[in-house]
Amino acid sequence: MMSNLERLVYMANQIARNFQAIGHEAAAAATADHIASFWDPRMKEQIFALVDGQEADLSPTARAALLSLRRDGAPEPQTRATEFNAATEAGHADAG
């Protein structure tokens, strides 16, 4: 069974791997965007504590995303999945 921290590393690596086809820099930005948009602040706090440690088995893309996110904050939306509507705006949902 994975520990909570191992699960976070696994998830970050999975997200980064999902974006690999768009190249390292774009994948890192999209991974940072996804984590900023969908991860709970406690999850981000826990994984940020691992970023500097070599014991975390983060992929280069996931590590770059987390370093960027911690240093620069959330990037502009990188994919349509993180473009959210204003309360008065219709459309743009990917929910069908």
PDB file of C-alpha atoms in Angstrom:
ATOM      1  CA  MET A   1       0.000   0.000   0.000  1.00  0.00           C
ATOM      2  CA  MET A   2       1.308   3.473  -0.908  1.00  0.00           C
ATOM      3  CA  SER A   3       1.807   6.161   1.683  1.00  0.00           C
ATOM      4  CA  ASN A   4       0.072   9.491   1.140  1.00  0.00           C
ATOM      5  CA  LEU A   5       3.335  11.091  -0.044  1.00  0.00           C
ATOM      6  CA  GLU A   6       4.060   8.216  -2.426  1.00  0.00           C
ATOM      7  CA  ARG A   7       0.549   8.632  -3.844  1.00  0.00           C
ATOM      8  CA  LEU A   8       1.136  12.368  -4.423  1.00  0.00           C
ATOM      9  CA  VAL A   9       4.408  11.665  -6.250  1.00  0.00           C
ATOM     10  CA  TYR A  10       2.669   8.982  -8.308  1.00  0.00           C
ATOM     11  CA  MET A  11      -0.144  11.391  -9.213  1.00  0.00           C
ATOM     12  CA  ALA A  12       2.228  14.241 -10.153  1.00  0.00           C
ATOM     13  CA  ASN A  13       4.239  11.875 -12.349  1.00  0.00           C
ATOM     14  CA  GLN A  14       1.051  10.575 -13.981  1.00  0.00           C
ATOM     15  CA  ILE A  15      -0.144  14.092 -14.801  1.00  0.00           C
ATOM     16  CA  ALA A  16       3.261  15.008 -16.233  1.00  0.00           C
ATOM     17  CA  ARG A  17       3.390  11.795 -18.283  1.00  0.00           C
ATOM     18  CA  ASN A  18      -0.051  12.590 -19.674  1.00  0.00           C
ATOM     19  CA  PHE A  19       1.286  15.857 -21.148  1.00  0.00           C
ATOM     20  CA  GLN A  20       4.650  14.522 -22.426  1.00  0.00           C
ATOM     21  CA  ALA A  21       3.538  14.529 -26.061  1.00  0.00           C
ATOM     22  CA  ILE A  22       3.533  18.351 -26.094  1.00  0.00           C
ATOM     23  CA  GLY A  23       7.211  18.639 -25.101  1.00  0.00           C
ATOM     24  CA  HIS A  24       8.991  19.124 -21.789  1.00  0.00           C
ATOM     25  CA  GLU A  25       8.436  22.878 -21.252  1.00  0.00           C
ATOM     26  CA  ALA A  26       4.771  22.831 -22.287  1.00  0.00           C
ATOM     27  CA  ALA A  27       4.182  19.635 -20.304  1.00  0.00           C
ATOM     28  CA  ALA A  28       5.713  21.193 -17.182  1.00  0.00           C
ATOM     29  CA  ALA A  29       3.503  24.280 -17.579  1.00  0.00           C
ATOM     30  CA  ALA A  30       0.385  22.160 -18.148  1.00  0.00           C
ATOM     31  CA  THR A  31       1.244  19.981 -15.144  1.00  0.00           C
ATOM     32  CA  ALA A  32       1.711  23.068 -12.963  1.00  0.00           C
ATOM     33  CA  ASP A  33      -1.611  24.431 -14.226  1.00  0.00           C
ATOM     34  CA  HIS A  34      -3.393  21.162 -13.442  1.00  0.00           C
ATOM     35  CA  ILE A  35      -1.938  20.891  -9.941  1.00  0.00           C
ATOM     36  CA  ALA A  36      -2.710  24.561  -9.202  1.00  0.00           C
ATOM     37  CA  SER A  37      -6.294  24.158 -10.410  1.00  0.00           C
ATOM     38  CA  PHE A  38      -7.275  20.794  -8.976  1.00  0.00           C
ATOM     39  CA  TRP A  39      -5.107  19.873  -6.005  1.00  0.00           C
ATOM     40  CA  ASP A  40      -6.098  20.717  -2.459  1.00  0.00           C
ATOM     41  CA  PRO A  41      -3.733  23.217  -0.754  1.00  0.00           C
ATOM     42  CA  ARG A  42      -2.699  20.513   1.731  1.00  0.00           C
ATOM     43  CA  MET A  43      -1.673  18.215  -1.117  1.00  0.00           C
ATOM     44  CA  LYS A  44       0.424  20.968  -2.678  1.00  0.00           C
ATOM     45  CA  GLU A  45       2.049  21.799   0.660  1.00  0.00           C
ATOM     46  CA  GLN A  46       3.039  18.165   1.170  1.00  0.00           C
ATOM     47  CA  ILE A  47       4.525  17.676  -2.281  1.00  0.00           C
ATOM     48  CA  PHE A  48       6.350  21.019  -2.209  1.00  0.00           C
ATOM     49  CA  ALA A  49       8.163  19.734   0.887  1.00  0.00           C
ATOM     50  CA  LEU A  50       9.434  16.826  -1.232  1.00  0.00           C
ATOM     51  CA  VAL A  51      10.536  18.806  -4.276  1.00  0.00           C
ATOM     52  CA  ASP A  52      13.949  19.739  -2.923  1.00  0.00           C
ATOM     53  CA  GLY A  53      14.649  16.275  -1.561  1.00  0.00           C
ATOM     54  CA  GLN A  54      16.283  13.719  -3.777  1.00  0.00           C
ATOM     55  CA  GLU A  55      14.275  10.992  -2.066  1.00  0.00           C
ATOM     56  CA  ALA A  56      11.196  11.962  -4.067  1.00  0.00           C
ATOM     57  CA  ASP A  57      11.008   9.931  -7.259  1.00  0.00           C
ATOM     58  CA  LEU A  58       9.588  12.779  -9.342  1.00  0.00           C
ATOM     59  CA  SER A  59      10.014  12.750 -13.100  1.00  0.00           C
ATOM     60  CA  PRO A  60      11.973  15.689 -14.542  1.00  0.00           C
ATOM     61  CA  THR A  61       8.739  17.173 -15.915  1.00  0.00           C
ATOM     62  CA  ALA A  62       6.843  16.821 -12.633  1.00  0.00           C
ATOM     63  CA  ARG A  63       9.784  18.304 -10.693  1.00  0.00           C
ATOM     64  CA  ALA A  64      10.015  21.252 -13.133  1.00  0.00           C
ATOM     65  CA  ALA A  65       6.259  21.825 -12.823  1.00  0.00           C
ATOM     66  CA  LEU A  66       6.359  21.852  -9.033  1.00  0.00           C
ATOM     67  CA  LEU A  67       9.415  24.106  -8.862  1.00  0.00           C
ATOM     68  CA  SER A  68       7.756  26.531 -11.274  1.00  0.00           C
ATOM     69  CA  LEU A  69       4.478  26.435  -9.387  1.00  0.00           C
ATOM     70  CA  ARG A  70       6.180  27.107  -6.079  1.00  0.00           C
ATOM     71  CA  ARG A  71       8.398  29.867  -7.501  1.00  0.00           C
ATOM     72  CA  ASP A  72       5.932  31.636  -9.816  1.00  0.00           C
ATOM     73  CA  GLY A  73       2.491  30.567  -8.634  1.00  0.00           C
ATOM     74  CA  ALA A  74      -0.224  29.282 -10.917  1.00  0.00           C
ATOM     75  CA  PRO A  75       0.399  29.784 -14.635  1.00  0.00           C
ATOM     76  CA  GLU A  76      -2.193  31.006 -17.103  1.00  0.00           C
ATOM     77  CA  PRO A  77      -4.552  28.194 -18.195  1.00  0.00           C
ATOM     78  CA  GLN A  78      -2.594  25.785 -20.369  1.00  0.00           C
ATOM     79  CA  THR A  79      -5.462  23.552 -21.490  1.00  0.00           C
ATOM     80  CA  ARG A  80      -9.188  24.010 -21.914  1.00  0.00           C
ATOM     81  CA  ALA A  81      -9.699  21.777 -18.879  1.00  0.00           C
ATOM     82  CA  THR A  82      -8.604  24.606 -16.576  1.00  0.00           C
ATOM     83  CA  GLU A  83     -10.428  27.453 -18.322  1.00  0.00           C
ATOM     84  CA  PHE A  84     -13.421  28.113 -16.117  1.00  0.00           C
ATOM     85  CA  ASN A  85     -16.497  30.176 -16.866  1.00  0.00           C
ATOM     86  CA  ALA A  86     -17.518  33.291 -15.007  1.00  0.00           C
ATOM     87  CA  ALA A  87     -20.687  32.810 -12.949  1.00  0.00           C
ATOM     88  CA  THR A  88     -22.736  34.590 -15.629  1.00  0.00           C
ATOM     89  CA  GLU A  89     -21.113  32.903 -18.627  1.00  0.00           C
ATOM     90  CA  ALA A  90     -22.466  29.829 -20.412  1.00  0.00           C
ATOM     91  CA  GLY A  91     -20.614  27.131 -22.273  1.00  0.00           C
ATOM     92  CA  HIS A  92     -16.981  25.986 -22.212  1.00  0.00           C
ATOM     93  CA  ALA A  93     -17.825  22.884 -20.152  1.00  0.00           C
ATOM     94  CA  ASP A  94     -16.217  19.597 -21.090  1.00  0.00           C
ATOM     95  CA  ALA A  95     -18.943  17.708 -19.234  1.00  0.00           C
ATOM     96  CA  GLY A  96     -20.947  17.013 -22.349  1.00  0.00           C
TER      97      GLY A  96
END
